[in-house]
Amino acid sequence: MRPVETRWRTLWTTALAFVLQVIPLPMWLAAVRPAFAVLVLLAWSMVVPQLGGVGLGFALGLALDVWRGAVLGQYALATALIAYIAIRQHLIVRNKPVFEQTLFVAGLLLLWEIVVWAIDGWTGHATGGWTRWLPVLTGAMLWPVASALFAVDGRRRRSAP
Amino acid sequence: MNSAAASRNLPKRGYPAGLRFSVYAVLALALMWADQRSGWLDTLRYGLQAIAYPLQIALNSPAAAWQWTRDTFESRDALQTQNRQLREQIRSLQRDALRRADLERENSELRSLRAAAGDVAEKWLPGRVIGEEANRLRHRLTIDRGARHGVTTKQTVIAGSGLIGQTLRVGPWSSEVITLADPEHAVPVQIARTGVRTLAVGSGRPGVLTLPFLPLQTDVRPGDRLLTSGLGGTFPAGYPVATVLSVRRDGASPLAQVEAVTAARFDRDRTVAFLWFRSQHSAAPAGTPPAAPAGTAP
């Protein structure tokens, strides 16, 4: 597959996941909604790390900042950070079984939420109760699906999905 | 070693991921710093909000379509019940209206004594809710009216049933409203029955406010109505805010634990109105608005 084509693929799948992540839902459903766009970003960062997932992560984070009315740069920093870690570790993680990949992704999602939470606190915004950590769990539980969809598997890599 | 392996694989073109990340991290930190300081980034955010507007309209369309479908196929029984209720309501309102002309004359006479006339609201602008974010941390609405329609920040927003909140950020065609239930929002209120003034703070739960600053011995009981007090420089006085739901007094705390439900139904009201009020009116907000968002608790 030509890189240009793959690049478009990363862009539109991330955009689609962003829509899923921000579309208005009833409150109880929104409380457990995983960060779809972040999962897709992590998947692409491990499948095609050379396509610059850090920049994509920054852009995605900035979109979340604007959408949620957060401090500009808050989600941008958190998202770029975990994209960078995913790219850095992609050779190791890609070759692990799905279960270990899930643990790694859970750690990244937790780190993402911790960074956002810390900045919320430092800038004097509400930091919320335990419910804000639920999407970390649901996001991690969704990883096996994302992993299969995006073929995050170093041993049987074909052309991207 | 991992970094060697990674760098062999990584930069086919462009810069290594570490450098990219450093640049983006510095950029993000700079953005946050500038956003916290005064309003340097307001123009940037204004532009970004303009870009987000069409997407917000599009994303809200499934919810709007669902609402439309539900309204269309609402059962005949429900409509008849509603019809009956509305008839009753009209009848009682008509009874009240008979007295209105007389009251209005009397009222204007009284008001003329205070060099202020008419309603405190000088002008209002209806808008539609096109986006909603409701979770434990944020209760925000996006309304399809913005700076192009004359909306400014910290403007009072009401629905037919009561106070909704105030505008927080204004884009060209849309604005973000922080609602009463947002845990970062507080509104100065007055208990209608006793006149006691306090703050009503958002709880993060939809439609629920808390009154965290009432001493144990305060005369407050379930069913008490809360109105805006006009203090704090943002909201005009006398708009319905909430009704007290429960009052708990236990020895452990010197303060009563009071919860209230908002008068406005955030899940129902799809149409809201921005208010402009006469600054000379007796019910206009008292005091000049401070630099920090008035009526917002830390």
XYZ file of C-alpha atoms in Angstrom:
459
model
C 0.000 0.000 0.000
C 1.283 3.452 -0.856
C 2.124 5.648 2.144
C -0.157 8.435 0.929
C -3.085 6.057 0.922
C -2.268 4.819 4.422
C -1.941 8.374 5.634
C -5.465 9.173 4.422
C -6.634 6.019 6.104
C -5.150 7.124 9.448
C -6.769 10.531 9.086
C -10.314 9.456 8.296
C -10.418 6.595 10.789
C -9.196 8.936 13.527
C -11.754 11.564 12.505
C -14.525 8.952 12.559
C -13.433 7.785 16.013
C -13.373 11.408 17.169
C -17.005 11.747 16.125
C -17.855 8.620 18.149
C -15.985 10.069 21.093
C -17.804 13.405 21.192
C -21.286 12.641 19.811
C -23.889 13.556 22.446
C -25.052 10.534 24.473
C -27.196 10.087 27.568
C -25.127 10.814 30.661
C -24.826 7.242 31.967
C -23.650 6.038 28.567
C -21.246 8.943 28.123
C -19.713 8.145 31.531
C -18.427 4.750 30.332
C -17.687 5.741 26.735
C -14.087 4.846 25.891
C -11.802 7.359 24.198
C -12.303 5.844 20.732
C -10.103 8.323 18.905
C -7.222 7.748 21.317
C -7.483 3.968 20.804
C -7.386 4.404 17.024
C -4.430 6.766 17.356
C -2.548 4.224 19.496
C -3.284 1.459 16.980
C -1.954 3.505 14.070
C 1.068 4.613 16.083
C 2.035 0.968 16.468
C 1.142 -0.175 12.937
C 2.650 2.712 10.962
C 4.898 4.554 13.431
C 6.746 6.355 10.618
C 3.611 8.343 9.711
C 4.088 10.743 12.561
C 1.455 9.799 15.125
C 2.783 12.460 17.491
C 1.565 15.275 15.252
C -1.756 13.516 14.687
C -2.061 13.043 18.453
C -1.386 16.711 19.042
C -4.039 17.723 16.496
C -6.559 15.262 17.942
C -5.863 16.560 21.451
C -6.296 20.160 20.333
C -9.656 19.230 18.778
C -10.705 17.714 22.119
C -9.545 20.879 23.912
C -11.716 23.071 21.720
C -14.641 20.673 21.842
C -14.650 20.284 25.612
C -13.789 23.890 26.386
C -10.695 22.698 28.247
C -7.465 24.652 28.692
C -5.947 24.849 25.205
C -3.097 22.335 25.058
C -4.332 20.104 27.869
C -5.525 17.139 25.821
C -2.977 18.024 23.146
C -0.081 17.379 25.555
C -1.588 14.185 26.984
C -2.412 12.735 23.563
C 0.941 13.602 21.968
C 2.693 12.040 24.985
C 1.029 8.641 24.766
C 1.354 8.605 20.959
C 5.089 9.154 21.431
C 5.375 6.326 23.962
C 3.389 4.001 21.696
C 5.674 4.813 18.747
C 8.757 4.363 20.894
C 7.656 0.927 22.102
C 5.847 -0.304 18.997
C 8.435 -2.964 18.050
C 8.200 -4.579 21.469
C 4.473 -4.289 22.018
C 3.453 -5.330 18.518
C 5.054 -8.738 19.023
C 3.306 -9.431 22.314
C 0.123 -11.428 22.714
C -3.085 -9.394 22.756
C -3.405 -9.679 26.523
C -0.059 -8.008 27.135
C -0.851 -5.379 24.507
C -4.034 -4.655 26.456
C -2.072 -4.104 29.671
C 0.250 -1.706 27.857
C -2.667 0.206 26.355
C -4.434 0.330 29.732
C -1.280 1.903 31.165
C -1.187 4.502 28.384
C -4.882 5.356 28.796
C -4.335 5.707 32.534
C -1.352 7.991 31.922
C -3.475 10.030 29.486
C -6.201 10.515 32.066
C -3.652 11.284 34.810
C -2.061 14.057 32.732
C -5.484 15.574 31.964
C -6.535 15.191 35.598
C -3.360 16.826 36.889
C -3.726 19.788 34.533
C -7.389 20.107 35.567
C -6.190 20.368 39.147
C -3.312 22.764 38.484
C -5.472 25.148 36.507
C -8.167 25.197 39.179
C -10.859 23.210 37.379
C -13.084 20.530 38.879
C -11.284 17.184 39.000
C -14.346 15.006 39.502
C -14.921 11.760 41.347
C -13.975 8.196 40.577
C -16.267 8.032 37.538
C -13.771 9.893 35.376
C -11.500 6.819 35.467
C -14.160 4.472 34.041
C -13.296 5.164 30.373
C -9.750 3.893 31.070
C -11.247 0.480 31.891
C -13.712 0.381 29.019
C -11.042 1.642 26.635
C -8.627 -1.118 27.659
C -11.400 -3.715 27.311
C -11.948 -2.543 23.752
C -8.291 -2.908 22.786
C -8.482 -6.566 21.643
C -11.099 -5.454 19.101
C -8.999 -2.499 17.965
C -5.936 -4.728 17.783
C -7.738 -7.171 15.517
C -9.298 -4.436 13.367
C -6.014 -2.666 12.739
C -3.897 -5.843 12.661
C -1.562 -4.692 15.396
C 0.465 -7.868 15.202
C 4.099 -7.852 14.176
C 4.258 -11.539 13.370
C 1.572 -11.722 10.752
C 1.835 -8.259 9.302
C 0.370 -7.894 5.919
C -0.449 -4.627 4.303
C -2.431 -2.475 6.691
C -6.146 -3.319 6.972
C 18.458 -1.885 22.834
C 15.081 -0.522 22.191
C 15.900 3.047 21.206
C 18.417 1.893 18.618
C 15.903 -0.523 17.148
C 13.239 2.103 17.109
C 15.374 4.773 15.516
C 16.438 2.317 12.801
C 12.820 1.804 11.949
C 11.394 5.237 12.598
C 12.490 8.220 10.607
C 12.151 7.267 6.985
C 11.607 10.962 6.474
C 11.141 13.908 8.760
C 12.422 14.139 12.296
C 12.760 11.468 14.986
C 9.699 10.937 17.174
C 11.504 12.168 20.273
C 12.267 15.535 18.674
C 8.737 15.817 17.318
C 7.307 15.072 20.735
C 9.560 17.619 22.436
C 8.467 20.329 19.997
C 4.782 19.478 20.415
C 5.099 19.257 24.203
C 6.689 22.704 24.383
C 3.959 24.006 22.070
C 1.241 22.503 24.280
C 2.791 23.939 27.437
C 3.087 27.355 25.797
C -0.562 27.174 24.725
C -1.674 26.272 28.250
C 0.412 29.046 29.743
C -0.957 31.628 27.317
C -4.522 30.370 27.739
C -4.308 30.763 31.512
C -2.845 34.255 31.261
C -5.475 36.861 30.389
C -7.162 36.422 27.049
C -4.261 36.144 24.635
C -5.694 33.112 22.930
C -9.274 34.311 22.705
C -8.967 35.081 19.009
C -7.454 31.662 18.324
C -10.236 29.943 20.243
C -12.792 32.123 18.479
C -11.507 30.857 15.150
C -11.346 27.241 16.274
C -14.896 27.463 17.585
C -16.000 28.771 14.196
C -14.456 25.685 12.581
C -16.138 23.395 15.098
C -19.596 24.903 14.566
C -20.710 22.974 11.449
C -19.433 19.740 12.976
C -21.407 20.407 16.135
C -24.561 20.927 14.085
C -23.881 17.682 12.231
C -23.148 15.689 15.391
C -26.271 16.915 17.095
C -28.456 15.917 14.150
C -28.954 12.263 15.262
C -30.167 13.471 18.646
C -32.354 16.076 16.974
C -33.722 13.450 14.558
C -34.461 11.093 17.437
C -36.262 13.866 19.295
C -38.256 14.683 16.160
C -39.200 11.033 15.649
C -40.287 10.706 19.245
C -42.337 13.871 19.038
C -43.932 12.719 15.804
C -44.886 9.272 17.005
C -45.850 10.208 20.511
C -48.944 8.202 21.295
C -52.423 9.646 21.047
C -53.033 9.092 24.754
C -49.999 11.093 25.758
C -51.055 13.931 23.492
C -54.583 13.916 24.862
C -53.309 14.007 28.431
C -51.001 16.847 27.533
C -53.832 18.628 25.776
C -56.041 18.350 28.835
C -53.273 19.643 31.091
C -52.621 22.569 28.783
C -56.322 23.466 28.697
C -56.388 23.495 32.464
C -53.271 25.592 32.550
C -54.765 28.075 30.087
C -57.903 28.351 32.178
C -55.983 29.126 35.342
C -53.719 31.555 33.487
C -56.772 33.300 32.061
C -58.147 33.741 35.542
C -54.856 35.305 36.592
C -54.736 37.475 33.483
C -58.015 39.124 34.384
C -56.273 40.700 37.293
C -53.120 41.455 35.367
C -54.054 44.756 33.789
C -54.966 46.148 37.136
C -51.805 44.821 38.778
C -49.642 46.155 35.984
C -51.027 49.660 36.422
C -50.472 49.481 40.144
C -46.995 48.096 39.643
C -45.939 50.793 37.200
C -47.133 53.423 39.642
C -44.998 51.868 42.333
C -42.033 51.555 40.026
C -42.222 55.143 38.882
C -41.525 56.017 42.477
C -38.149 54.306 42.058
C -37.221 55.906 38.727
C -37.248 52.616 36.937
C -39.865 51.262 34.639
C -40.733 48.092 32.798
C -39.173 44.726 33.059
C -35.508 44.307 33.930
C -35.023 42.417 30.688
C -34.560 44.945 27.922
C -34.085 42.544 25.082
C -33.892 38.830 24.576
C -32.646 36.570 21.853
C -33.859 32.987 21.453
C -31.395 30.252 20.547
C -31.402 26.519 20.002
C -29.311 23.978 21.907
C -27.068 22.316 19.334
C -24.648 20.522 21.607
C -24.587 19.223 25.105
C -21.873 17.918 27.356
C -23.073 16.496 30.633
C -20.782 14.589 32.957
C -19.517 14.798 36.515
C -16.994 17.473 35.534
C -18.792 19.613 33.024
C -22.328 20.599 32.256
C -22.149 22.735 29.164
C -24.527 23.565 26.369
C -23.660 24.839 22.926
C -26.178 27.299 21.548
C -26.489 28.359 17.915
C -26.084 32.068 18.674
C -22.738 33.821 18.933
C -20.861 37.098 18.672
C -22.421 37.781 15.271
C -25.794 37.927 17.005
C -24.492 40.226 19.741
C -23.956 37.595 22.420
C -21.218 38.415 24.924
C -19.521 36.402 27.659
C -21.093 36.201 31.113
C -24.509 36.830 29.668
C -27.559 35.465 31.459
C -29.220 32.524 29.710
C -32.737 31.425 30.646
C -35.307 28.904 29.491
C -39.052 29.244 29.812
C -38.994 27.502 33.171
C -36.050 29.223 34.818
C -32.392 30.149 34.812
C -30.062 28.009 32.694
C -26.660 29.570 33.300
C -24.285 32.045 31.694
C -22.227 32.206 28.527
C -18.647 31.145 29.076
C -17.079 31.402 25.643
C -18.520 33.003 22.568
C -17.671 31.954 19.025
C -18.835 33.761 15.908
C -21.991 31.691 15.378
C -22.200 29.664 18.548
C -21.574 30.063 22.232
C -20.745 27.774 25.112
C -23.015 28.069 28.128
C -21.950 26.860 31.562
C -25.107 25.604 33.264
C -26.151 25.736 36.900
C -25.393 22.046 37.450
C -21.719 22.431 36.455
C -19.549 21.862 39.547
C -17.526 24.967 38.633
C -20.602 27.166 38.618
C -22.197 29.021 41.512
C -25.128 31.405 41.444
C -26.055 33.917 44.189
C -29.612 33.063 45.274
C -32.219 34.145 47.740
C -34.743 31.885 49.452
C -38.068 33.346 48.348
C -39.900 32.559 51.610
C -37.365 33.958 54.065
C -35.119 36.247 52.039
C -31.962 34.460 53.175
C -29.149 34.960 50.647
C -26.598 32.277 49.807
C -24.818 30.575 46.922
C -26.154 27.627 44.946
C -23.300 25.520 43.590
C -23.574 22.917 40.825
C -23.259 19.318 41.960
C -22.207 17.683 38.706
C -25.415 15.653 38.688
C -27.972 16.749 36.112
C -30.388 19.301 37.502
C -29.097 19.116 41.083
C -27.616 22.052 43.012
C -26.192 22.157 46.523
C -26.353 25.017 49.013
C -23.107 24.398 50.900
C -22.929 27.630 52.911
C -26.091 27.548 55.037
C -25.586 27.312 58.837
C -27.473 24.560 60.689
C -30.052 26.874 62.201
C -31.054 28.496 58.866
C -34.772 28.408 58.210
C -34.920 26.330 55.040
C -37.153 23.399 54.177
C -37.989 21.206 51.195
C -40.213 23.007 48.724
C -38.627 26.430 49.266
C -38.129 28.305 46.025
C -34.764 29.846 45.201
C -34.563 33.026 43.108
C -31.535 34.883 41.800
C -30.546 37.522 44.330
C -29.029 39.992 41.865
C -25.696 39.994 43.692
C -22.422 39.041 42.059
C -22.807 41.217 39.008
C -23.929 38.617 36.484
C -27.553 37.647 36.968
C -30.472 40.045 37.404
C -32.603 39.499 40.493
C -35.831 37.543 40.695
C -35.410 34.714 38.171
C -36.420 31.238 39.397
C -33.350 29.048 39.946
C -34.368 25.916 41.828
C -36.612 24.313 44.423
C -35.184 22.856 47.639
C -35.409 19.068 47.519
C -33.891 17.897 50.773
C -32.393 19.372 53.925
C -30.123 17.292 56.120
C -28.868 18.486 59.481
C -26.466 16.258 61.355
C -24.238 17.126 64.267
C -21.067 16.294 62.397
C -21.096 19.473 60.323
C -21.859 23.062 61.361
C -23.562 23.529 58.009
C -26.880 22.187 56.766
C -26.675 19.918 53.751
C -29.219 21.246 51.316
C -29.963 19.985 47.825
C -32.200 21.624 45.256
C -33.501 20.724 41.795
C -33.216 23.336 39.076
C -36.358 25.002 37.778
C -35.112 24.698 34.202
C -35.184 21.182 32.801
C -31.851 20.838 31.027
C -32.840 17.596 29.372
C -36.116 19.019 28.050
C -35.553 22.653 27.191
C -34.168 22.768 23.675
C -34.842 26.486 23.263
C -33.159 29.057 25.470
C -32.932 32.843 25.507
C -30.060 35.265 26.054
C -30.999 38.263 28.170
C -29.999 41.887 28.028
C -31.142 43.904 31.018
C -31.480 47.561 31.888
C -28.518 48.513 34.040
C -30.525 51.234 35.772
C -33.311 48.871 36.804
C -33.689 48.028 40.477
C -33.416 44.316 39.729
C -30.256 44.661 37.625
C -27.155 42.858 38.927
C -25.551 44.770 41.766
C -21.926 45.790 41.603
C -19.567 45.895 38.663
C -18.587 42.463 37.403
C -15.115 41.526 38.678
C -12.377 40.430 36.303
C -12.730 36.766 37.214
C -15.960 35.162 35.946
C -18.554 36.330 38.445
C -20.663 33.668 40.024
C -18.039 31.044 39.401
C -16.643 29.193 42.371
C -13.032 27.991 42.377
